[in-house]
Short mmCIF file of C-alpha atoms in Angstrom, two decimals:
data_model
loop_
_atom_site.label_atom_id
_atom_site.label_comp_id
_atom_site.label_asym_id
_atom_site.label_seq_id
_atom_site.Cartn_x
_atom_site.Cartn_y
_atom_site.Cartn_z
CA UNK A 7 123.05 53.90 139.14
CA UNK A 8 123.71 57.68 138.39
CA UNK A 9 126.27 59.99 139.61
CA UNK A 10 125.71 63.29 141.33
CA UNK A 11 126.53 66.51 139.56
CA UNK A 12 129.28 68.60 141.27
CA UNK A 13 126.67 71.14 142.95
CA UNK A 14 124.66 67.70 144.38
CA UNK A 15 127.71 66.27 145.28
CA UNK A 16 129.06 69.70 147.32
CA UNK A 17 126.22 69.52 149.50
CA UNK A 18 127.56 65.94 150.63
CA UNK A 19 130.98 67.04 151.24
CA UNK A 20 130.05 69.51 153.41
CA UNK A 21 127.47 68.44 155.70
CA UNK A 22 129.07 67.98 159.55
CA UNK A 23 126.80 67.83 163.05
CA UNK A 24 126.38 71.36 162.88
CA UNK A 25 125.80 71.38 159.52
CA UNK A 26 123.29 69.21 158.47
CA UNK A 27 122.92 69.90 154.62
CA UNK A 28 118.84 69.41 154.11
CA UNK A 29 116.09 71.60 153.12
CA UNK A 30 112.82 71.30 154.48
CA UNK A 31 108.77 72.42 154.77
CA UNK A 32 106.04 72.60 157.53
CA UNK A 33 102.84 71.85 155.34
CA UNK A 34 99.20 71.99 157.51
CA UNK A 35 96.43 70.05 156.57
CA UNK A 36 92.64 70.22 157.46
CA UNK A 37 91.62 66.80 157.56
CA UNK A 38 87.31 67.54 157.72
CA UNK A 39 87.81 67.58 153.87
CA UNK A 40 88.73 63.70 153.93
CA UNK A 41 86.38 60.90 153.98
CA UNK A 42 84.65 60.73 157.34
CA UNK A 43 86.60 63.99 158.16
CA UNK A 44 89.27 62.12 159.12
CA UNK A 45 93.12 60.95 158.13
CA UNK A 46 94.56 57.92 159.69
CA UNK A 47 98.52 57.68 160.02
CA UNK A 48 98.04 54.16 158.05
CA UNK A 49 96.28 56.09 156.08
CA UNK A 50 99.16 58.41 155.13
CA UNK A 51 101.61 55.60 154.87
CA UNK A 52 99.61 53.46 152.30
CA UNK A 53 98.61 56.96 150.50
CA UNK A 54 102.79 57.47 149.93
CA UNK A 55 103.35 54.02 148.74
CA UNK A 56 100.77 54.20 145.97
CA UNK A 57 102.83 57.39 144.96
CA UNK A 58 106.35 56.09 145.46
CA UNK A 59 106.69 55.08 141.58
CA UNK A 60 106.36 58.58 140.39
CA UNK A 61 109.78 60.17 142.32
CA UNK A 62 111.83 57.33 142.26
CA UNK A 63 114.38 58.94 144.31
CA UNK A 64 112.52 58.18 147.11
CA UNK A 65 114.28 54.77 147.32
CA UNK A 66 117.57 55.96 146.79
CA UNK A 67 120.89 55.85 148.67
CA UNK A 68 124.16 57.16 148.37
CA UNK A 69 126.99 55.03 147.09
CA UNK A 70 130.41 57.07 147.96
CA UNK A 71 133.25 56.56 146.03
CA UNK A 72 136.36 55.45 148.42
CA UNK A 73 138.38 58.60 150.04
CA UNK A 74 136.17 60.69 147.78
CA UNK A 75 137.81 60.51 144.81
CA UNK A 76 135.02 60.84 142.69
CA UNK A 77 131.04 62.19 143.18
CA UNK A 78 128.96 59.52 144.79
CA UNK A 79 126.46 57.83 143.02
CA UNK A 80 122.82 57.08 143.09
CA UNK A 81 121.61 53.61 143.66
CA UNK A 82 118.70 51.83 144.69
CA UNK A 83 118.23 50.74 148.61
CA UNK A 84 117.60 47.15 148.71
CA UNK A 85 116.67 47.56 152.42
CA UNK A 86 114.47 50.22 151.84
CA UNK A 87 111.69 50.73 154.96
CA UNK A 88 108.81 53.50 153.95
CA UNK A 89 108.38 53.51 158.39
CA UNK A 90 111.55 54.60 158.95
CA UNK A 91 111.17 57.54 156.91
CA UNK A 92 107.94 58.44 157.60
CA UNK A 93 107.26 58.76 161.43
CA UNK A 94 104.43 60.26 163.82
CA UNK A 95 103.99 62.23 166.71
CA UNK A 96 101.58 64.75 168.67
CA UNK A 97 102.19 67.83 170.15
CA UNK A 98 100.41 68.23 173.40
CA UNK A 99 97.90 70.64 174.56
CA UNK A 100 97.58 73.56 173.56
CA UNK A 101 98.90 72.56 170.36
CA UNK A 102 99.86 76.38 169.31
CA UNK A 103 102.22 77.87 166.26
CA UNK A 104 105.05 78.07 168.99
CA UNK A 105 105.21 74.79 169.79
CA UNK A 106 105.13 73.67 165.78
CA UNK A 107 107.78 75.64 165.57
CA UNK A 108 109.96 74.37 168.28
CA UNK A 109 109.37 71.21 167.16
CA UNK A 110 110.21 71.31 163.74
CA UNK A 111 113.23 73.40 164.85
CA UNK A 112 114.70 70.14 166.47
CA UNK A 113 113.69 68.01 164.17
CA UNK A 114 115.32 69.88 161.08
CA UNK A 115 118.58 70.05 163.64
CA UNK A 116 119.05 66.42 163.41
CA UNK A 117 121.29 64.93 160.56
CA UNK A 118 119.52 62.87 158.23
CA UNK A 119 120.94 59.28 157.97
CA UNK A 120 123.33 59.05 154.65
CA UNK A 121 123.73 55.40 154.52
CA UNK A 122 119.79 55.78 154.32
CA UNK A 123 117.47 57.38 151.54
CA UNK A 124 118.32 61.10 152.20
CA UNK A 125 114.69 62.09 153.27
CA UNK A 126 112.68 62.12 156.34
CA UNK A 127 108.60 63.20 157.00
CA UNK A 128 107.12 63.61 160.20
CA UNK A 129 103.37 63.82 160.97
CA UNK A 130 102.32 66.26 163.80
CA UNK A 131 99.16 65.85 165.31
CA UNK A 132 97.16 68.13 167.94
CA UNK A 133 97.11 71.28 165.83
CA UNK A 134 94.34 72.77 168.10
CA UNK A 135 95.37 76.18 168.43
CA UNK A 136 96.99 77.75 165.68
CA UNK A 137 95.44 80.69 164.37
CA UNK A 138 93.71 80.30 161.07
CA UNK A 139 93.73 76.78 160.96
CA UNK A 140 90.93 74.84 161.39
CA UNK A 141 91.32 72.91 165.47
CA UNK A 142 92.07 69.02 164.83
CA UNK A 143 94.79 69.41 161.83
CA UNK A 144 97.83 68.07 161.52
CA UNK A 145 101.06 69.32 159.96
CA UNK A 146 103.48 66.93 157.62
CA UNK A 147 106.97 68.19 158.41
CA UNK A 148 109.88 66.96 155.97
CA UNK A 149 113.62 66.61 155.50
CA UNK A 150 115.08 66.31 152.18
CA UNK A 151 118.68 66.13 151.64
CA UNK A 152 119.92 69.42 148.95
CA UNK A 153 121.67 66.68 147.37
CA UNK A 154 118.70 65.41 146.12
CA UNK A 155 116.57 68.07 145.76
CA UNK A 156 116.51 72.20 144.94
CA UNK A 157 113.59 74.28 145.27
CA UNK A 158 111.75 73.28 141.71
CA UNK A 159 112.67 70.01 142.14
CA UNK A 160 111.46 69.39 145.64
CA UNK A 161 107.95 70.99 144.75
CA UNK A 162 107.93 68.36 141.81
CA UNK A 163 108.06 65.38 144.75
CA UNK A 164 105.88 67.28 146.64
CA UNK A 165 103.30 67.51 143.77
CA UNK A 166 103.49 63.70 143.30
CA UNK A 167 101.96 63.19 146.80
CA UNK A 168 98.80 65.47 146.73
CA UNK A 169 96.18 65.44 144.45
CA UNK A 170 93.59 68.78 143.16
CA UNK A 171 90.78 67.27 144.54
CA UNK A 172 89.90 65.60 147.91
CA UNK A 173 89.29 62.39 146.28
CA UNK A 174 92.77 61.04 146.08
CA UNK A 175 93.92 59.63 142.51
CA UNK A 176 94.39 55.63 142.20
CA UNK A 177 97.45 54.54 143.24
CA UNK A 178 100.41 54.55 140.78
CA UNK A 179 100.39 51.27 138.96
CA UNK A 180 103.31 49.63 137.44
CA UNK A 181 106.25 49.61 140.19
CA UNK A 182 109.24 48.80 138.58
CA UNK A 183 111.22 49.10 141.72
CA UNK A 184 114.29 46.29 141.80
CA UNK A 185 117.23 46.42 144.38
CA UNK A 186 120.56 47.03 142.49
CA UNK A 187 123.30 45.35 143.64
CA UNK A 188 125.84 47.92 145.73
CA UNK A 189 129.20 48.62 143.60
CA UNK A 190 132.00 47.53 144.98
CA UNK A 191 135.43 49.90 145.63
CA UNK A 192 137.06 48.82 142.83
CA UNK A 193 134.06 49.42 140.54
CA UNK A 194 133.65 53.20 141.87
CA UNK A 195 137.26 53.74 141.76
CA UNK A 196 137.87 52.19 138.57
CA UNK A 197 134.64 54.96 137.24
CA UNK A 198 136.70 57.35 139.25
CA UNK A 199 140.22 56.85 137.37
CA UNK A 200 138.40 57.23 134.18
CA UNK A 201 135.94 60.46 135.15
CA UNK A 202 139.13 62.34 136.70
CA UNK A 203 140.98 61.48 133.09
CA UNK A 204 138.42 63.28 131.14
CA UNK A 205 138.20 66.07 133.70
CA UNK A 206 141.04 68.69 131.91
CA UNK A 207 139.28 68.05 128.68
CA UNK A 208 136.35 68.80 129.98
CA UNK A 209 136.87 72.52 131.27
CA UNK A 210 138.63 73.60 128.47
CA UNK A 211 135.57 72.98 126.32
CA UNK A 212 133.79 74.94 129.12
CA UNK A 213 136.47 77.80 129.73
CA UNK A 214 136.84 78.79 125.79
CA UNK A 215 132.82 79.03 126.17
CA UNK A 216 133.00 81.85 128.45
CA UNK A 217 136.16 83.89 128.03
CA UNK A 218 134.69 85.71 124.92
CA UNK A 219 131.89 86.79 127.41
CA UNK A 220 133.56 87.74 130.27
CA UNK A 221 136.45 89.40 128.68
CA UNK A 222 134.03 92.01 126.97
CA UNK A 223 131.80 92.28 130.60
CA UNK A 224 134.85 92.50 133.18
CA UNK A 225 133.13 95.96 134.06
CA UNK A 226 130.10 94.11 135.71
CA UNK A 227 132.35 91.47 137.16
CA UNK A 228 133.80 94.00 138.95
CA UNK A 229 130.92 95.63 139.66
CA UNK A 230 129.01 92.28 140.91
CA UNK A 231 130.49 90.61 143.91
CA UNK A 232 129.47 93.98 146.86
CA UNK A 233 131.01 93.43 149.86
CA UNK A 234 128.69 91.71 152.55
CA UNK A 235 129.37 93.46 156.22
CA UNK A 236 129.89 91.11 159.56
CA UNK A 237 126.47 91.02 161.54
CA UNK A 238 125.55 89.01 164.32
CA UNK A 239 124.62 85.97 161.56
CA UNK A 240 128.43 86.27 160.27
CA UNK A 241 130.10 83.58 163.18
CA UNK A 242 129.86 80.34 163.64
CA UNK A 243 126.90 78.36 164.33
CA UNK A 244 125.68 76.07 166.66
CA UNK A 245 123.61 72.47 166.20
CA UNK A 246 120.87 74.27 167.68
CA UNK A 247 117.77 75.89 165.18
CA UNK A 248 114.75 78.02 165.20
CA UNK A 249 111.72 78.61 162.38
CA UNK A 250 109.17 80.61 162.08
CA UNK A 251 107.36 82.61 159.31
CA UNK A 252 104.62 84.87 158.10
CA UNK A 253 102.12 84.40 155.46
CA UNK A 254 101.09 87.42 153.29
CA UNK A 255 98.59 87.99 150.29
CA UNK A 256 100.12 87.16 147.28
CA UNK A 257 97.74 89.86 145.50
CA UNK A 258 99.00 92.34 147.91
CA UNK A 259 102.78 91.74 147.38
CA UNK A 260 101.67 91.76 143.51
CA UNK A 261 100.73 95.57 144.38
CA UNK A 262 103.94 96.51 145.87
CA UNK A 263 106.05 95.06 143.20
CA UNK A 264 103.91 96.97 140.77
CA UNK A 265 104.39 100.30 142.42
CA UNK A 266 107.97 100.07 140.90
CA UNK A 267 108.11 99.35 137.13
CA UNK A 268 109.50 96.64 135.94
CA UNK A 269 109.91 95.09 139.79
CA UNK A 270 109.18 91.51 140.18
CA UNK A 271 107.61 89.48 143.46
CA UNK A 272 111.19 88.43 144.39
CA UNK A 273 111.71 92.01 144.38
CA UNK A 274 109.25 92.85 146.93
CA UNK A 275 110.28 90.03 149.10
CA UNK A 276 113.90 90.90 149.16
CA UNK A 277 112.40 94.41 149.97
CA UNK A 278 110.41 93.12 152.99
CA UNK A 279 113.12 90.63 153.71
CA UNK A 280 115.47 93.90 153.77
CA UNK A 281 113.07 95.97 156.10
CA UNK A 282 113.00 92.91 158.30
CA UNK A 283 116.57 92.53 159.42
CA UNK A 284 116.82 96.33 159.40
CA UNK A 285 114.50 97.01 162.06
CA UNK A 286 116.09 93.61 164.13
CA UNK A 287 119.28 94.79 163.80
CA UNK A 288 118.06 98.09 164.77
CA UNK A 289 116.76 97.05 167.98
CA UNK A 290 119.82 95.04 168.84
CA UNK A 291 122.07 98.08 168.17
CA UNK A 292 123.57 96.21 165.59
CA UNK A 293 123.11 97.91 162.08
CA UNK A 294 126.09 98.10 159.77
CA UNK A 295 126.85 100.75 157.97
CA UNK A 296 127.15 99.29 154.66
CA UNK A 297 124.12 97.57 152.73
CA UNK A 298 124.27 93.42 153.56
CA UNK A 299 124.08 90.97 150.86
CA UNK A 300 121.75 88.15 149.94
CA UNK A 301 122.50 85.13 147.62
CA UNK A 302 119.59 84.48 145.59
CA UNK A 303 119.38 81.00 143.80
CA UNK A 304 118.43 80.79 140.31
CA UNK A 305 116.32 78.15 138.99
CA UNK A 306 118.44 76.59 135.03
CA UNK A 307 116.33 73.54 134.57
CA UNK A 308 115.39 72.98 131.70
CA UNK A 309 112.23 71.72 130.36
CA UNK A 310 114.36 68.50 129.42
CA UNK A 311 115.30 67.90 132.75
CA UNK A 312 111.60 68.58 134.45
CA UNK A 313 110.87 65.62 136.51
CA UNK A 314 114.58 64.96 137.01
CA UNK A 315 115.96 65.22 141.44
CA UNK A 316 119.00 66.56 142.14
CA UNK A 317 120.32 70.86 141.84
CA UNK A 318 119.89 72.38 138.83
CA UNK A 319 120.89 75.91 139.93
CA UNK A 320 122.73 79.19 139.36
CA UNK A 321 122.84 82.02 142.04
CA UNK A 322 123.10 85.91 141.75
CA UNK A 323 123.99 88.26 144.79
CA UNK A 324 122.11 90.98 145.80
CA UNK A 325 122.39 93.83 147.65
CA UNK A 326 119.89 94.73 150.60
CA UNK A 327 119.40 98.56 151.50
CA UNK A 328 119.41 97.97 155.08
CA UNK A 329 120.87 101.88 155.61
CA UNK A 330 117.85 103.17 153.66
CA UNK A 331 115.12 104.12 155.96
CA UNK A 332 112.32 104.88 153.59
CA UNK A 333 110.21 101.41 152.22
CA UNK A 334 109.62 102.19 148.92
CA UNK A 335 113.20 103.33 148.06
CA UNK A 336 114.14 99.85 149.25
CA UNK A 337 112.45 98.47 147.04
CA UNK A 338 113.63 100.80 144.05
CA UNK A 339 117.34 100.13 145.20
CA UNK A 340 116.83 96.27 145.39
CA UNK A 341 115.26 96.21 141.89
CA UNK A 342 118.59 98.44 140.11
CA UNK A 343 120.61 95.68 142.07
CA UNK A 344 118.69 92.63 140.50
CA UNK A 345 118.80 93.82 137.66
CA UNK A 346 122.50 94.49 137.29
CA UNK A 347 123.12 90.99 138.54
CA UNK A 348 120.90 89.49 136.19
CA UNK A 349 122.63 91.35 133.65
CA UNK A 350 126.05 89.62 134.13
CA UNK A 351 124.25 86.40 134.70
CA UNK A 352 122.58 86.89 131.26
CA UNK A 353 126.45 88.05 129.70
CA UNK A 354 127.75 85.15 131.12
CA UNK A 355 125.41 82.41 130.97
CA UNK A 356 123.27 81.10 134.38
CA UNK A 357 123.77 77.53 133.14
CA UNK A 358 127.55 78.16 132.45
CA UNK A 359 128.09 79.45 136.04
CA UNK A 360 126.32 76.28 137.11
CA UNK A 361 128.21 73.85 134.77
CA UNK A 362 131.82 75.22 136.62
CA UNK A 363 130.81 73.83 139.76
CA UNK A 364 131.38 70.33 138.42
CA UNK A 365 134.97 71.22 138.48
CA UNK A 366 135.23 72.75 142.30
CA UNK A 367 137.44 69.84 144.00
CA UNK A 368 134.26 69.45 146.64
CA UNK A 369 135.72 66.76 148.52
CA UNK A 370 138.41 69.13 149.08
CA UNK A 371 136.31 72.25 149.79
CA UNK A 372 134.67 70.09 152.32
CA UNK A 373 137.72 69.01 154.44
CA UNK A 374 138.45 72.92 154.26
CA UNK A 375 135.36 74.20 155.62
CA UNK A 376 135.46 71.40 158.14
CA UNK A 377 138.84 72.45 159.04
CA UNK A 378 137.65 75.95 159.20
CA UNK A 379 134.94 75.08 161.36
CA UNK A 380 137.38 73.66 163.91
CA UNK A 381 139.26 77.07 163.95
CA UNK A 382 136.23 79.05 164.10
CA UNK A 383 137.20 81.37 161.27
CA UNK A 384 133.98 82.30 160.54
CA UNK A 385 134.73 84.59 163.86
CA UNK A 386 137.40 86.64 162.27
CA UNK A 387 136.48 86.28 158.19
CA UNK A 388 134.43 88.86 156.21
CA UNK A 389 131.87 87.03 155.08
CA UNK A 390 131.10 86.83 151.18
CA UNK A 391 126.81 86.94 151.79
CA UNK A 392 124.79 87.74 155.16
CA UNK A 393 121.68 85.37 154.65
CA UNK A 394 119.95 83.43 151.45
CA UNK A 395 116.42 84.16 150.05
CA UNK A 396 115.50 81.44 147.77
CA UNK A 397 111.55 82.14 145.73
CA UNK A 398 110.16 78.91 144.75
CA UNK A 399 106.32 79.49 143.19
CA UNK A 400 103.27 76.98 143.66
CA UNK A 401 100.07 76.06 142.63
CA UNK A 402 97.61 78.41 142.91
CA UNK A 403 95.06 75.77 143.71
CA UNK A 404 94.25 74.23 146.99
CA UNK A 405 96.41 70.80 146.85
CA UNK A 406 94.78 67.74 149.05
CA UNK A 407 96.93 64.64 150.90
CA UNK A 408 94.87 61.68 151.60
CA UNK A 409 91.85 63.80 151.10
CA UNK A 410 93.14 66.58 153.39
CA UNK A 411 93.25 70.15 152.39
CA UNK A 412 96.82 71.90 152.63
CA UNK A 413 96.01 75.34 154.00
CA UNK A 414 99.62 76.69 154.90
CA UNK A 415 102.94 76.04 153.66
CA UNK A 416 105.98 77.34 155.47
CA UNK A 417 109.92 76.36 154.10
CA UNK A 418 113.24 75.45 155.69
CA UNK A 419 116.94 75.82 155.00
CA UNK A 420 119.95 74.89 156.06
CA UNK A 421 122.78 77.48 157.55
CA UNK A 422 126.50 77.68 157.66
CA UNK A 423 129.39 79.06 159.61
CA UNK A 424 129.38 82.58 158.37
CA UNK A 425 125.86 82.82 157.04
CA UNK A 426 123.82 81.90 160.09
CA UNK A 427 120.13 82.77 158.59
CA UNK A 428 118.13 81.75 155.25
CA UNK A 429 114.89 82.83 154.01
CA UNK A 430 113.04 80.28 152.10
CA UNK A 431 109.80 81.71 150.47
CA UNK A 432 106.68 79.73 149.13
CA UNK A 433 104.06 81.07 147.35
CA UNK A 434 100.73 78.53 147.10
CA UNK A 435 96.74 79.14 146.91
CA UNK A 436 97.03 83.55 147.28
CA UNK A 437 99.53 82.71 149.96
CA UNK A 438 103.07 83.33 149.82
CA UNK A 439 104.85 82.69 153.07
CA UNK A 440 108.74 84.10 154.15
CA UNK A 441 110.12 81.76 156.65
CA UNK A 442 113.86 81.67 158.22
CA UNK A 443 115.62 78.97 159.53
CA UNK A 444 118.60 80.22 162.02
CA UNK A 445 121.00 79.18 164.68
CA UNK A 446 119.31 79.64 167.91
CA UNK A 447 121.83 81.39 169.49
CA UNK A 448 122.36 83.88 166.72
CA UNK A 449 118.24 84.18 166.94
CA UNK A 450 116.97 83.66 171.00
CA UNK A 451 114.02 85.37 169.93
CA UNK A 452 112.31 84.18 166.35
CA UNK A 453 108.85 85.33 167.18
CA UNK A 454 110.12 89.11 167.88
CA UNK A 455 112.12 88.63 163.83
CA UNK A 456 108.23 87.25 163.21
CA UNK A 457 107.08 90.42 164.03
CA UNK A 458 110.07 92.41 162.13
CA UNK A 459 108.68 90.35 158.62
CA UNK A 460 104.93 91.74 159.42
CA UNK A 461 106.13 95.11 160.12
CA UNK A 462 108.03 95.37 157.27
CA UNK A 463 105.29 94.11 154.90
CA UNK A 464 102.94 96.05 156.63
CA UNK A 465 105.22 99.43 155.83
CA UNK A 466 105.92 98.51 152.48
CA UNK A 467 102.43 97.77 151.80
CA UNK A 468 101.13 101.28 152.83
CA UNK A 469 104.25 102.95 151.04
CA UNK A 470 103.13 101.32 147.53
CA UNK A 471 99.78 101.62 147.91
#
């Protein structure tokens, strides 16, 4: 039994129906790589239990602590079923990149279970029309609870199900798995009475770390938080999504973030990112006149804590030029901006900004944004970001599941009441793919925002090159 961290635990407090708190992936698969060219769906299920030792958080459930008094903890499900959590259907004919999309739109609507093991994967058959992948593929969509997971974390379980080579590994020996026995009330209230004691204790340790270092860098504090403008993704949402996504040349991004020294990928995808909602926003009439803001997560895990589940984040804002017409000064403008947020992250510490969010009363800030929610203040706020864009790298190898080659990779995200879009970005095999997730009333039409992404690559492309 382990307890979540504050930043796990937030995620918890503030899922609701319309908020369903899990991240996600579309991964598509050419089978003809397999044995006999062909992967079963019993296949697939026996293939995940001879992996199911190496993330153990696969068979793990939330225990919550009575009235939320404390962080929930960790424990193992002694009614654990692998086919409830891994499921299969088909799409039917044609079997096109719309349809994929409108499926795993609705599926990534739907709550996951929390008295469950906070993960879901569905297999998606009749793949038959979907440009650049090969006719007879399948697609492997999941749901993974962010209190489980963040982005380097969830492409460590995802590693532990494929392989490097189409011959799939021997199965994991050595299953230690044992139901634990659930704690009772008094147990987590008695861990409560005793965590909550240590709490003050705890932050003063914590808040002499940092005043030193944010006492002599108040300028960039001020200097750090820009003020995101209301857009169309700035009210509340509905329970209703839509995904979709490009894939681009990882080489050729690597040439636009070089045409700006000292730029990095996540440069250049902010950049095209940027260009993207511009020319949306554009054609809805709907351009602010002030630059919006993204939240970019950053990654503090250490090399202690690889292999560990659960968030192990920081975040930086950063501002996107959508008033700047020209490409390549978009880019320039969102490098000087990541840079001067990385500079008070570096003054102040990205782990130490993490560390303060175990002392956020969550259970709290949940009821509040619940409460909020009700009164549909996300109508009449300012909003403090406009949309997320979260980078999370992968192999540059082809990766196989039950002998079938992965050949695209897409993300998925969840959004809130006030920031009604996120951008999750894989790279993987010379690929790196931007995807959104949005409400689908903010977003009726996700294959004209598509087209906004390739246009804007496509510009800043030319521009650097």
């Amino acid at each position: 039994m382990r307890q979540l961290s504050g930043t796990d635990a937030s995620f918890v407090y503030l899922e609701g129906p319309r908020v369903p708190m899990h991240i996600g992936s579309i991964a598509i698969y050419d089978p003809s790589t397999a044995t006999d060219g062909k992967v079963t769906f019993k296949g697939i299920l026996e293939h995940i239990t001879g992996r199911m030792p190496l993330v153990p958080s696969y068979r793990e459930k939330l225990a919550r602590v009575p009235f939320d008094l404390d962080h929930p903890y960790w424990v193992c499900d002694a009614d654990f079923d692998l086919e409830f959590h891994v499921r299969h259907i088909a799409l039917p004919k044609p079997g096109d990149w719309r349809q994929l999309c409108i499926q795993a739109a609705r599926l990534h609507a739907r709550e996951l279970d929390l008295d469950r093991p906070l993960w879901e994967f569905y297999v998606i058959e009749g793949l038959d029309n979907v440009e650049g992948v090969p006719p007879g593929s399948f697609a492997l969509v999941s749901k993974v609870h962010h209190a489980a997971i963040d982005g380097v974390s969830g492409a460590e379980m995802t590693a532990a199900i494929h392989d490097i080579t189409p011959e799939p590994a021997e199965p994991v020996g050595g299953d230690t798995f044992e139901p634990e026995r659930a704690p009772s009330s008094f147990e987590l209230l008695t861990r409560a009475s005793i965590n909550n004691a240590m709490q003050p204790f705890r932050f003063a340790r914590l808040a002499r770390r940092t005043a030193r270092n944010s006492l002599r860098n108040m300028g960039l504090l001020r200097s750090a938080f820009p003020a995101a403008p209301r857009t169309r993704f700035s009210s509340v949402i509905t329970a209703h999504r839509v995904v979709d996504g490009r894939a681009f040349d990882l080489g050729q991004m690597k040439e636009i973030k070089s045409s700006v020294p000292g730029a990095t990928i996540n440069d250049a995808v902010v950049a095209v990112v940027t260009g993207a909602l511009r020319s949306y926003l554009m054609d809805k009439d709907e351009l602010p006149d002030t630059p919006m803001v993204a939240m970019a997560p950053i990654s503090v895990r250490t090399t202690d804590e690889s292999g560990t589940m659960g968030n192990r984040v920081s975040a930086m804002t950063v501002s996107l030029p959508t008033t700047i017409a020209d490409p390549l000064e978009r880019l320039k403008t969102v490098y000087a901006s990541t840079q001067s947020s990385k500079e008070l992250t570096n003054a102040i510490g990205a782990r130490t900004l993490s560390d303060y969010t175990q002392f956020v009363p969550w259970a709290l800030a949940g009821l509040a944004t619940r409460t909020a929610s009700r009164l549909s203040l996300a109508n009449r706020a300012n909003p403090v970001i406009n949309t997320v864009v979260t980078n999370v790298p992968g192999p540059q190898m082809p990766l196989y599941m039950a002998g079938a080659r992965m050949v695209a990779l897409y993300g998925m995200g969840p959004v809130t009441d006030g920031m009604g879009i996120i951008h999750p970005v894989f790279s993987y095999n010379g690929t790196i793919t931007i995807s959104f997730t949005s409400c689908r009333e903010m977003l009726p039409d996700p294959a004209f925002y598509a087209d906004c992404l390739q246009s804007s690559f496509d510009e800043l492309y030319a521009a650097a090159t």
